[in-house]
C-alpha cells in the first residue's frame, strides 16, 4: 500500500473545487480517500462553525461519487479541521489516499485509522478514555505494520468532551465526572487522549497512570500526539502516521519538539527527521518536497518567551490561541515557504509543558 | 558624539522602572536621553490609549530629574510608540542617549532629530508636508555629519493627520484638503511623510512629485522611511538613523527590504547590512549583539502570500494590521531570539507596494 | 391568500430541527414556504460563513421534501440572513408561507417577491440598479394587490456588490464602475437598492435621481427599505411586505422610524402602527401577539447619541455594526420581551441619515 | 452635610477638562471631592489600562490644587473606574463632593467611605475579607447616620485579588489560599466582598457564612452590593450610598433588582425607588432629574434570556461581559435618555444568580 498526500487550497470553508478538480482530472479516485486534515478561516472557538460547514460541503461532494449518503461518508473518511487562520495561515485541506503499491527500499509514509467505542460521559477525561485510545493506537500500528513506536511520528486524535446534556445525564445516573464544567472538560479530554497515545506507544507506563494524573501531572506526555475535543463526537478517532517497511510511495514523515512558538530550530529538526535538511534559505526545489506540516501552538505557561514578557494570556480582545497560532504559523511558513500548514492549539500531555509537537511529511 | 542604545522591558504601559533602574544605577544620565521608541500592549487602533499613558508616565519620571515640567519633556526628548503586541511581540522601549565620544575607526550609529513647523490642515498629506519633512531630513543629515544618503538606514517620522476639528476649520476658511475623511487622512499623511524622506534622501526627484501622486503613485517610495500619523501632533518629528564617520560608540545600523511578512531572508539581510552575518542558528553571543530591530508589517495587497490565499483583509474580528504584526514579529524573533522588537503597520510609499522596510542596530 | 408567519429557534447555523418539527407535525406544508428571514450567530462581516451554512442546511432539509435539488430551492424560496447575534439577539429564522384563504374584514399581511434580471458590474450601485429594483417593487405591489404605497411597511432587498472578479471583468471591457473598491461598493449597492424601493413606492421622484446622488444625497430615502449586498448574488431579490385587502389571515404589519439605537418610542410606534398599543409593561398576552420585528441599526454619524459622545466608530476591537446591533436589539427586546428579532446594519438611503427603519408583524 | 453629584463627560481616558471647568468656574471646590465613579473606553479586561490612565490624569489635575502629591490623592479621594463602553455607553465620571448643609425635611443622599486594613493573600476571597468589609460597611453607616439598613441602596466595594506574586508569597509561607489561579481569584474576591456587604447590612446571618460558601452558595447575597477586584489594591475600599436624615441637599437614591439585562421594569423600579415615577416616555424635565445610574450586567447563567437561547457565553470573539454591558446600557439609556451611565460586570453574591443590582440617584 501507499499513502497519497494532496494539498488543496480553499477559497472558503465550503470550497471543495480543489478536490473536485483532482477527482475530475483523475488524479484522485474518491474511493481511495481515507482522511482529510485542514484549516478553516473561523475563529477556532466554540462558535466557529466553519469546521462543520467544511465537513458538510466535502460530504456533499463525495457522497454521490461514492454512492452513499452524506452521513455515511463519516464512517469511511476521517475529517479533522482546525479553525483559525491567523497571521499568514492559509485555508486548505490535505487529502490522504490509500492505494495498492509495491513497498519501497526504505520505510515509507503509512497511515492507520482507528475508532474507539462510544464513551460514557463518566469515561471522558478519565482512564477509560486513555485505555480506549491506547487500544486504537495499537490497532493503528497493526494496520500499518509498524512495530517500532519510534517510527510513529504523528498521532492525531479527536474525541468527545462533556456537553451540558451529557453532564445532566451523568448526574441523573449518579455517575461521577472528571469535571462538571463543559469548557473545562476540553482540558481533561485532550489530556486523556494524549496520554492514551503515550500509553499505546509506550511513552508512559500503565503503572504511572490513574485518573488523578490526567491534566495534572504534565511531565507524563506523548511527543507525537495532537489531540482535540468536540461536542459532536461520542467516540475517539485516531489517525496514526509513521514510516512503515510495509508501505511504498514517495513520502516519509518525521517529527520534532518545539520549545516555544518561535523555535525555528525545532521546525528544521522536524524537516530533517523526515529527510529534508533545511539549510539557510531552502531552495525552491527542496521547498516543494514538503507535502504537509502539522504543529501545535501554545501560549507560554510562564508568560515569558526567550526572557521577554508575553501578553497573550492577558489579552481580553484576542484569544491567546489565536496569538500563538499566528506566531508559529508565520515562523514555519518563513522556513517552508508555504503558508498552507496545519497549526492548532491545546497541548495538555502533548510534549512537556510549554513545548509542542511538530510533524512534517516530505517527498523522498 | 556617540549614541547609546538601552532596551528596557515594560510590565505595563506605565512601567518606567526599567529606565529608573538604569538612571539610579548611573548607566543612563537622564540629561543625555534624546529619544525613546517602543511598543505598548494596546490594540494599535484609534482607541489605543496605551501610547499616551506610556508617554505621560515617562514624562513624569523624567521631569523632576531634568528640572522641567512634564509638558516640556516633549521638546527635548522624542517619543515614538507603536501599540499592539501581537503574537510574541513584547512591550518595551529602546532609549537613545547622545554623549560626547571619540570617533571610531569606521562610521558608527548616529541619530539626528528634526522638527518641522506646524502644518495647516490643508498642508497635511500634500506637497507642503512632503517638503517640510524633506527639509527636516536634510537638517538631520547635517546634524549627523552623514553626507552619503546610502549611509542613512532608518528614518522614523511621526506627524499630524486630519482631525474632525481641523477639517471643520479648513472648511470655514474655504481651504481644500487632501481628503475630508479623518481616518482616510492617515494614508495621505503617512504617504506624504514617506515621500518627504524619499525627497530629502534623493530617492525620488522633486520633478516627479505633486499632490496627485501622494498615496496613489506607489512606485515612488523611500526604502528607509517608517512613518506614522496621529491626531495629537501639529508638526512632524523626524528621527534619522545612519552610520556617520563623525560618531563613535559601539553600534552600527543597517537595513533591508522585506518582500512579505515571512521574509526571513530579508530579516537576515538587515542584520548583515548592520554587520552581523546570521548563519543558521544564531549563536547566543551573536544574538546579544543585536541591540534593536525596527520593521513595518503590512497585509499583502494581492491577498496572496507565497502563492497562498491570505485572509487578513477579510477578517472582521481582528484588524489586518494585528495579523501582520503577529506574523512578522514572530519571524524576526525566531531569528534574533528576542521578542522585544519594534514592528508597526502602514507602509504607503515605504518600500514598493507589498514590501516593507526593516532596520537593525548591531553592536560592532 | 394569506401569509403564515412561523418563528423557529436555531441552536446553531445548521439547526433546521425547528422547521423540521413544524413540517413533521403538519403545521407547515413545505410546498407553501415562500421566504425565510433570520439571524445567525456569526460576526456579520465579510468572513461570516454562518449565513451560507444556514442556507445550505435549510436547502438540504427542503430539497427532498419538494422533490428538487438543493440548488433549485433558491429559485422558489427567498433566504435572507443577517449575521451577528450581539447582546441578547437570539439565532432564529422566521418562515413565511403563502396559502389560499378568504379575505378578512380589514387588510392583512401580504408578501410579494420580485426578482430583477442579472445586473452587469457597471450597473451595480447606479441608476440601472435603482430602476431594476423599482420595477421589481412595482411587480411585488401588483402581486399583493396593494395599490396605496402607504400600505407597504417593509421592503427587504438583497443584491450584488462589486467583487474583485467583476471589477476585473469591467475593466477589461472598459466599462466605468460606481467604485473600484470591493468593500466600498457595498455602500453604493445598498444605497441604489434603497433608492429603487423609494422610486418604486413614489417616495422620491425619478427626476431627482441620477448616478451622482447614490450614496451621496442622503436626504433622498425610503422609510421602509432594508437592503443588503453580497458577492454571491447577480440579481436583486425583493421581499415586499404590506397590508392588502386581497389577503386574509391573522397578521398585520406596521412600521416606524428609529431616531437612534435607543429610541424606545420608535419601537412602540412600529408596534402601534401594526395595531398593538404598547403600554408600559406589555402584558404577556400582548407580547405573544408580536410575530416578528425587523429593524436596521446604525452608528450615529455625528458620534453623539442623546448629547453624549459615542465610541462605536473609534473602537478597533469590535466593529461599530456589532455595537449598534447589540444596543438596538436589547432595547427592542426590552419592550417586546423576545430576543429573537431581526436587527441588521447599513442604512444608506434607508430613512434619513442617523435614523433607521423598523417594522413589526402583529397578530390581529 | 450634603453630597453633591456632578457628571462630567470625558473625550478620552485622560480628559479631565470637565472637572477642571467645574473647578475653574467655582461650581466644585476640589477640597470637597470625596469620590469619583466612572466609565472608561477600554475593553474592561485584564489588559485595560484606561482605568489607570484616568486615575493618574485626575490625580495630576487635583494634586497641585490640593497641595499634595499625586500619590497622596488616593488616600483622600476614592476612584472607581469600570472599563468598557459597549453599545451606547458613554465615557464619563460622576464626581461626588461633601459640603456642610442643613438637613432636609426628608432623608437625603448620604455617602460613607470606609477602608479596611491590608489583607494577606490567604485572607482574599475568604471569611477574613468578608468580615473586614462588613466592619467597613458598619463604619460607613455610622458616618452617614443611617441606622436602618433598608435605607442603604448602593455599596460599591473594590479590593484585592490574588496576583501571581501574592500566590508565590503565600506558598513560601505555607499559607492556604482560596484558589491558586489568579484569574479565578476574582470570583472569590468579588464574592467575599459582596458577602461582606450582606453581613454588614444584615442581609445574611453570620452563622450562615464560612469559607466554603464563598462563590459557591449563591442564594446568600446582598441586593445592594457592587464589587470589583483588582491586582493593584491591598485593602478594600467601600463607598456606601443611602438616604440619611442627617444629610441635606437635593438628591435621593433608590435601588431595585434586574432579573436580566433587558429588564426595563427593573430600571423603572430603581428610578421609582429614588422618587421618580417613570411613565412611558419620560418627560425631558423628569429625565434631567436623574443624576446617576449604577448597574451590574451579567450573562444569563442558563444561556437563556426570556426563553430564547443567548450566545454571549460561547462567543470567542467578544467577551460575554461586553455583550452584557452593551445590552443593559442601551436598555437603561432608552429609559433615562442618557448614555452616560455606570454599568459593570461580575455579580457573584450580588443579587440572586442571574439577576443584578441597579441603583439610581435622582434630584428630589
PDB file of N, CA, C and O in Angstrom, chain A residues 130-131 133-142 144 146-157 193-206 209 221-226 238-242 255 349:
ATOM      1  N   UNK A 130      -8.322   7.011  28.211  1.00  0.00           N
ATOM      2  CA  UNK A 130      -6.903   6.744  27.972  1.00  0.00           C
ATOM      3  C   UNK A 130      -6.748   5.343  27.379  1.00  0.00           C
ATOM      4  O   UNK A 130      -6.070   5.141  26.364  1.00  0.00           O
ATOM      5  N   UNK A 131      -7.393   4.373  28.012  1.00  0.00           N
ATOM      6  CA  UNK A 131      -7.211   2.975  27.591  1.00  0.00           C
ATOM      7  C   UNK A 131      -7.862   2.707  26.223  1.00  0.00           C
ATOM      8  O   UNK A 131      -7.316   1.952  25.406  1.00  0.00           O
ATOM      9  N   UNK A 133      -8.206   4.871  23.799  1.00  0.00           N
ATOM     10  CA  UNK A 133      -7.333   5.454  22.764  1.00  0.00           C
ATOM     11  C   UNK A 133      -6.079   4.599  22.589  1.00  0.00           C
ATOM     12  O   UNK A 133      -5.634   4.354  21.463  1.00  0.00           O
ATOM     13  N   UNK A 134      -5.513   4.139  23.693  1.00  0.00           N
ATOM     14  CA  UNK A 134      -4.300   3.322  23.601  1.00  0.00           C
ATOM     15  C   UNK A 134      -4.563   2.074  22.758  1.00  0.00           C
ATOM     16  O   UNK A 134      -3.729   1.670  21.933  1.00  0.00           O
ATOM     17  N   UNK A 135      -5.720   1.468  22.945  1.00  0.00           N
ATOM     18  CA  UNK A 135      -6.066   0.272  22.172  1.00  0.00           C
ATOM     19  C   UNK A 135      -6.194   0.628  20.688  1.00  0.00           C
ATOM     20  O   UNK A 135      -5.711  -0.112  19.822  1.00  0.00           O
ATOM     21  N   UNK A 136      -6.836   1.762  20.392  1.00  0.00           N
ATOM     22  CA  UNK A 136      -6.976   2.176  18.987  1.00  0.00           C
ATOM     23  C   UNK A 136      -5.614   2.474  18.374  1.00  0.00           C
ATOM     24  O   UNK A 136      -5.371   2.199  17.189  1.00  0.00           O
ATOM     25  N   UNK A 137      -4.712   3.042  19.168  1.00  0.00           N
ATOM     26  CA  UNK A 137      -3.360   3.327  18.685  1.00  0.00           C
ATOM     27  C   UNK A 137      -2.656   2.025  18.313  1.00  0.00           C
ATOM     28  O   UNK A 137      -2.027   1.914  17.255  1.00  0.00           O
ATOM     29  N   UNK A 138      -2.785   1.026  19.194  1.00  0.00           N
ATOM     30  CA  UNK A 138      -2.143  -0.270  18.895  1.00  0.00           C
ATOM     31  C   UNK A 138      -2.756  -0.888  17.643  1.00  0.00           C
ATOM     32  O   UNK A 138      -2.055  -1.462  16.810  1.00  0.00           O
ATOM     33  N   UNK A 139      -4.052  -0.737  17.492  1.00  0.00           N
ATOM     34  CA  UNK A 139      -4.725  -1.250  16.294  1.00  0.00           C
ATOM     35  C   UNK A 139      -4.186  -0.551  15.037  1.00  0.00           C
ATOM     36  O   UNK A 139      -3.940  -1.181  14.008  1.00  0.00           O
ATOM     37  N   UNK A 140      -3.976   0.761  15.142  1.00  0.00           N
ATOM     38  CA  UNK A 140      -3.426   1.516  14.004  1.00  0.00           C
ATOM     39  C   UNK A 140      -2.030   1.020  13.658  1.00  0.00           C
ATOM     40  O   UNK A 140      -1.661   0.924  12.482  1.00  0.00           O
ATOM     41  N   UNK A 141      -1.225   0.748  14.683  1.00  0.00           N
ATOM     42  CA  UNK A 141       0.125   0.245  14.410  1.00  0.00           C
ATOM     43  C   UNK A 141       0.045  -1.095  13.676  1.00  0.00           C
ATOM     44  O   UNK A 141       0.805  -1.327  12.726  1.00  0.00           O
ATOM     45  N   UNK A 142      -0.872  -1.939  14.119  1.00  0.00           N
ATOM     46  CA  UNK A 142      -1.039  -3.223  13.421  1.00  0.00           C
ATOM     47  C   UNK A 142      -1.374  -2.995  11.945  1.00  0.00           C
ATOM     48  O   UNK A 142      -0.822  -3.640  11.058  1.00  0.00           O
ATOM     49  N   UNK A 144      -0.627  -0.579  10.054  1.00  0.00           N
ATOM     50  CA  UNK A 144       0.458  -0.001   9.264  1.00  0.00           C
ATOM     51  C   UNK A 144       1.667  -0.920   9.195  1.00  0.00           C
ATOM     52  O   UNK A 144       2.569  -0.676   8.399  1.00  0.00           O
ATOM     53  N   UNK A 146       3.813  -1.118  11.456  1.00  0.00           N
ATOM     54  CA  UNK A 146       4.917  -0.510  12.213  1.00  0.00           C
ATOM     55  C   UNK A 146       5.025  -1.233  13.549  1.00  0.00           C
ATOM     56  O   UNK A 146       4.046  -1.347  14.287  1.00  0.00           O
ATOM     57  N   UNK A 147       6.210  -1.744  13.856  1.00  0.00           N
ATOM     58  CA  UNK A 147       6.373  -2.445  15.134  1.00  0.00           C
ATOM     59  C   UNK A 147       7.166  -1.608  16.117  1.00  0.00           C
ATOM     60  O   UNK A 147       7.010  -1.734  17.322  1.00  0.00           O
ATOM     61  N   UNK A 148       7.991  -0.713  15.587  1.00  0.00           N
ATOM     62  CA  UNK A 148       8.813   0.131  16.449  1.00  0.00           C
ATOM     63  C   UNK A 148       8.112   1.480  16.664  1.00  0.00           C
ATOM     64  O   UNK A 148       7.973   2.262  15.723  1.00  0.00           O
ATOM     65  N   UNK A 149       7.707   1.745  17.901  1.00  0.00           N
ATOM     66  CA  UNK A 149       6.997   3.010  18.152  1.00  0.00           C
ATOM     67  C   UNK A 149       7.816   4.237  17.756  1.00  0.00           C
ATOM     68  O   UNK A 149       7.245   5.301  17.511  1.00  0.00           O
ATOM     69  N   UNK A 150       9.125   4.109  17.676  1.00  0.00           N
ATOM     70  CA  UNK A 150       9.958   5.252  17.262  1.00  0.00           C
ATOM     71  C   UNK A 150       9.653   5.668  15.835  1.00  0.00           C
ATOM     72  O   UNK A 150      10.006   6.749  15.405  1.00  0.00           O
ATOM     73  N   UNK A 151       9.044   4.756  15.067  1.00  0.00           N
ATOM     74  CA  UNK A 151       8.723   5.099  13.679  1.00  0.00           C
ATOM     75  C   UNK A 151       7.336   5.745  13.538  1.00  0.00           C
ATOM     76  O   UNK A 151       6.868   5.989  12.440  1.00  0.00           O
ATOM     77  N   UNK A 152       6.678   5.960  14.687  1.00  0.00           N
ATOM     78  CA  UNK A 152       5.399   6.701  14.677  1.00  0.00           C
ATOM     79  C   UNK A 152       5.729   8.170  14.933  1.00  0.00           C
ATOM     80  O   UNK A 152       6.399   8.497  15.913  1.00  0.00           O
ATOM     81  N   UNK A 153       5.263   9.080  14.054  1.00  0.00           N
ATOM     82  CA  UNK A 153       5.696  10.478  14.148  1.00  0.00           C
ATOM     83  C   UNK A 153       4.558  11.469  14.401  1.00  0.00           C
ATOM     84  O   UNK A 153       4.827  12.623  14.717  1.00  0.00           O
ATOM     85  N   UNK A 154       3.347  11.035  14.241  1.00  0.00           N
ATOM     86  CA  UNK A 154       2.239  11.997  14.394  1.00  0.00           C
ATOM     87  C   UNK A 154       0.958  11.196  14.599  1.00  0.00           C
ATOM     88  O   UNK A 154       0.598  10.367  13.758  1.00  0.00           O
ATOM     89  N   UNK A 155       0.312  11.422  15.734  1.00  0.00           N
ATOM     90  CA  UNK A 155      -0.948  10.737  16.018  1.00  0.00           C
ATOM     91  C   UNK A 155      -2.008  11.790  16.327  1.00  0.00           C
ATOM     92  O   UNK A 155      -1.991  12.413  17.395  1.00  0.00           O
ATOM     93  N   UNK A 156      -2.882  12.004  15.370  1.00  0.00           N
ATOM     94  CA  UNK A 156      -3.956  12.985  15.528  1.00  0.00           C
ATOM     95  C   UNK A 156      -5.178  12.260  16.108  1.00  0.00           C
ATOM     96  O   UNK A 156      -5.646  11.280  15.539  1.00  0.00           O
ATOM     97  N   UNK A 157      -5.681  12.742  17.231  1.00  0.00           N
ATOM     98  CA  UNK A 157      -6.860  12.124  17.844  1.00  0.00           C
ATOM     99  C   UNK A 157      -7.917  13.178  18.081  1.00  0.00           C
ATOM    100  O   UNK A 157      -7.607  14.277  18.562  1.00  0.00           O
ATOM    101  N   UNK A 193      -6.737  11.796  25.948  1.00  0.00           N
ATOM    102  CA  UNK A 193      -6.438  11.229  24.634  1.00  0.00           C
ATOM    103  C   UNK A 193      -4.932  11.230  24.371  1.00  0.00           C
ATOM    104  O   UNK A 193      -4.392  10.275  23.805  1.00  0.00           O
ATOM    105  N   UNK A 194      -4.249  12.307  24.787  1.00  0.00           N
ATOM    106  CA  UNK A 194      -2.798  12.364  24.588  1.00  0.00           C
ATOM    107  C   UNK A 194      -2.113  11.276  25.414  1.00  0.00           C
ATOM    108  O   UNK A 194      -1.187  10.605  24.941  1.00  0.00           O
ATOM    109  N   UNK A 195      -2.576  11.075  26.647  1.00  0.00           N
ATOM    110  CA  UNK A 195      -1.997  10.004  27.469  1.00  0.00           C
ATOM    111  C   UNK A 195      -2.318   8.638  26.859  1.00  0.00           C
ATOM    112  O   UNK A 195      -1.535   7.692  26.990  1.00  0.00           O
ATOM    113  N   UNK A 196      -3.457   8.549  26.192  1.00  0.00           N
ATOM    114  CA  UNK A 196      -3.787   7.294  25.502  1.00  0.00           C
ATOM    115  C   UNK A 196      -2.774   7.002  24.412  1.00  0.00           C
ATOM    116  O   UNK A 196      -2.324   5.852  24.251  1.00  0.00           O
ATOM    117  N   UNK A 197      -2.394   8.040  23.675  1.00  0.00           N
ATOM    118  CA  UNK A 197      -1.352   7.853  22.659  1.00  0.00           C
ATOM    119  C   UNK A 197      -0.042   7.438  23.335  1.00  0.00           C
ATOM    120  O   UNK A 197       0.633   6.491  22.903  1.00  0.00           O
ATOM    121  N   UNK A 198       0.298   8.156  24.406  1.00  0.00           N
ATOM    122  CA  UNK A 198       1.558   7.865  25.113  1.00  0.00           C
ATOM    123  C   UNK A 198       1.568   6.423  25.618  1.00  0.00           C
ATOM    124  O   UNK A 198       2.584   5.716  25.516  1.00  0.00           O
ATOM    125  N   UNK A 199       0.435   5.963  26.137  1.00  0.00           N
ATOM    126  CA  UNK A 199       0.340   4.591  26.641  1.00  0.00           C
ATOM    127  C   UNK A 199       0.442   3.595  25.489  1.00  0.00           C
ATOM    128  O   UNK A 199       1.172   2.599  25.565  1.00  0.00           O
ATOM    129  N   UNK A 200      -0.267   3.891  24.419  1.00  0.00           N
ATOM    130  CA  UNK A 200      -0.269   2.976  23.275  1.00  0.00           C
ATOM    131  C   UNK A 200       1.110   2.830  22.645  1.00  0.00           C
ATOM    132  O   UNK A 200       1.471   1.759  22.144  1.00  0.00           O
ATOM    133  N   UNK A 201       1.891   3.919  22.701  1.00  0.00           N
ATOM    134  CA  UNK A 201       3.227   3.888  22.093  1.00  0.00           C
ATOM    135  C   UNK A 201       4.325   3.564  23.095  1.00  0.00           C
ATOM    136  O   UNK A 201       5.504   3.526  22.741  1.00  0.00           O
ATOM    137  N   UNK A 202       3.929   3.341  24.366  1.00  0.00           N
ATOM    138  CA  UNK A 202       4.936   3.027  25.373  1.00  0.00           C
ATOM    139  C   UNK A 202       5.726   4.225  25.855  1.00  0.00           C
ATOM    140  O   UNK A 202       6.796   4.086  26.439  1.00  0.00           O
ATOM    141  N   UNK A 203       5.227   5.412  25.621  1.00  0.00           N
ATOM    142  CA  UNK A 203       5.950   6.600  26.106  1.00  0.00           C
ATOM    143  C   UNK A 203       5.748   6.793  27.610  1.00  0.00           C
ATOM    144  O   UNK A 203       6.529   7.478  28.260  1.00  0.00           O
ATOM    145  N   UNK A 204       4.678   6.245  28.128  1.00  0.00           N
ATOM    146  CA  UNK A 204       4.455   6.243  29.580  1.00  0.00           C
ATOM    147  C   UNK A 204       4.094   4.815  29.978  1.00  0.00           C
ATOM    148  O   UNK A 204       3.623   4.023  29.161  1.00  0.00           O
ATOM    149  N   UNK A 205       4.307   4.517  31.243  1.00  0.00           N
ATOM    150  CA  UNK A 205       3.988   3.180  31.744  1.00  0.00           C
ATOM    151  C   UNK A 205       2.577   3.168  32.327  1.00  0.00           C
ATOM    152  O   UNK A 205       2.149   4.153  32.946  1.00  0.00           O
ATOM    153  N   UNK A 206       1.861   2.083  32.104  1.00  0.00           N
ATOM    154  CA  UNK A 206       0.497   1.976  32.618  1.00  0.00           C
ATOM    155  C   UNK A 206       0.470   2.206  34.124  1.00  0.00           C
ATOM    156  O   UNK A 206      -0.471   2.801  34.663  1.00  0.00           O
ATOM    157  N   UNK A 209      -0.160   5.729  35.426  1.00  0.00           N
ATOM    158  CA  UNK A 209      -1.385   6.433  35.048  1.00  0.00           C
ATOM    159  C   UNK A 209      -2.545   6.129  35.982  1.00  0.00           C
ATOM    160  O   UNK A 209      -2.731   4.991  36.413  1.00  0.00           O
ATOM    161  N   UNK A 221       3.811  12.521  29.158  1.00  0.00           N
ATOM    162  CA  UNK A 221       3.308  13.053  27.891  1.00  0.00           C
ATOM    163  C   UNK A 221       3.723  12.187  26.713  1.00  0.00           C
ATOM    164  O   UNK A 221       4.607  11.326  26.830  1.00  0.00           O
ATOM    165  N   UNK A 222       3.072  12.443  25.576  1.00  0.00           N
ATOM    166  CA  UNK A 222       3.476  11.862  24.307  1.00  0.00           C
ATOM    167  C   UNK A 222       4.190  12.938  23.505  1.00  0.00           C
ATOM    168  O   UNK A 222       3.788  14.102  23.533  1.00  0.00           O
ATOM    169  N   UNK A 223       5.201  12.565  22.762  1.00  0.00           N
ATOM    170  CA  UNK A 223       5.919  13.533  21.927  1.00  0.00           C
ATOM    171  C   UNK A 223       5.330  13.636  20.530  1.00  0.00           C
ATOM    172  O   UNK A 223       5.765  14.468  19.735  1.00  0.00           O
ATOM    173  N   UNK A 224       4.351  12.779  20.215  1.00  0.00           N
ATOM    174  CA  UNK A 224       3.826  12.776  18.851  1.00  0.00           C
ATOM    175  C   UNK A 224       2.305  12.927  18.795  1.00  0.00           C
ATOM    176  O   UNK A 224       1.723  12.926  17.718  1.00  0.00           O
ATOM    177  N   UNK A 225       1.659  13.064  19.956  1.00  0.00           N
ATOM    178  CA  UNK A 225       0.193  13.183  19.974  1.00  0.00           C
ATOM    179  C   UNK A 225      -0.242  14.603  19.676  1.00  0.00           C
ATOM    180  O   UNK A 225       0.404  15.566  20.085  1.00  0.00           O
ATOM    181  N   UNK A 226      -1.356  14.723  18.969  1.00  0.00           N
ATOM    182  CA  UNK A 226      -2.007  16.001  18.711  1.00  0.00           C
ATOM    183  C   UNK A 226      -3.496  15.737  18.864  1.00  0.00           C
ATOM    184  O   UNK A 226      -4.087  15.029  18.055  1.00  0.00           O
ATOM    185  N   UNK A 238      -8.716   8.019  15.723  1.00  0.00           N
ATOM    186  CA  UNK A 238      -7.253   8.102  15.788  1.00  0.00           C
ATOM    187  C   UNK A 238      -6.673   8.000  14.381  1.00  0.00           C
ATOM    188  O   UNK A 238      -7.022   7.087  13.634  1.00  0.00           O
ATOM    189  N   UNK A 239      -5.822   8.949  14.019  1.00  0.00           N
ATOM    190  CA  UNK A 239      -5.066   8.878  12.757  1.00  0.00           C
ATOM    191  C   UNK A 239      -3.595   8.786  13.119  1.00  0.00           C
ATOM    192  O   UNK A 239      -3.024   9.745  13.626  1.00  0.00           O
ATOM    193  N   UNK A 240      -3.005   7.624  12.865  1.00  0.00           N
ATOM    194  CA  UNK A 240      -1.611   7.397  13.239  1.00  0.00           C
ATOM    195  C   UNK A 240      -0.740   7.395  11.987  1.00  0.00           C
ATOM    196  O   UNK A 240      -0.981   6.633  11.043  1.00  0.00           O
ATOM    197  N   UNK A 241       0.246   8.297  11.975  1.00  0.00           N
ATOM    198  CA  UNK A 241       1.160   8.412  10.836  1.00  0.00           C
ATOM    199  C   UNK A 241       2.558   7.985  11.253  1.00  0.00           C
ATOM    200  O   UNK A 241       3.065   8.400  12.296  1.00  0.00           O
ATOM    201  N   UNK A 242       3.188   7.174  10.409  1.00  0.00           N
ATOM    202  CA  UNK A 242       4.572   6.776  10.673  1.00  0.00           C
ATOM    203  C   UNK A 242       5.199   6.303   9.386  1.00  0.00           C
ATOM    204  O   UNK A 242       4.600   6.415   8.306  1.00  0.00           O
ATOM    205  N   UNK A 255       9.342  14.021  12.888  1.00  0.00           N
ATOM    206  CA  UNK A 255       8.777  14.947  13.872  1.00  0.00           C
ATOM    207  C   UNK A 255       9.885  15.501  14.761  1.00  0.00           C
ATOM    208  O   UNK A 255      11.012  15.009  14.763  1.00  0.00           O
ATOM    209  N   UNK A 349      -0.451  17.279  27.922  1.00  0.00           N
ATOM    210  CA  UNK A 349       0.228  15.967  27.780  1.00  0.00           C
ATOM    211  C   UNK A 349       0.740  15.725  26.347  1.00  0.00           C
ATOM    212  O   UNK A 349       0.967  14.584  25.965  1.00  0.00           O
TER     213      UNK A 349
END
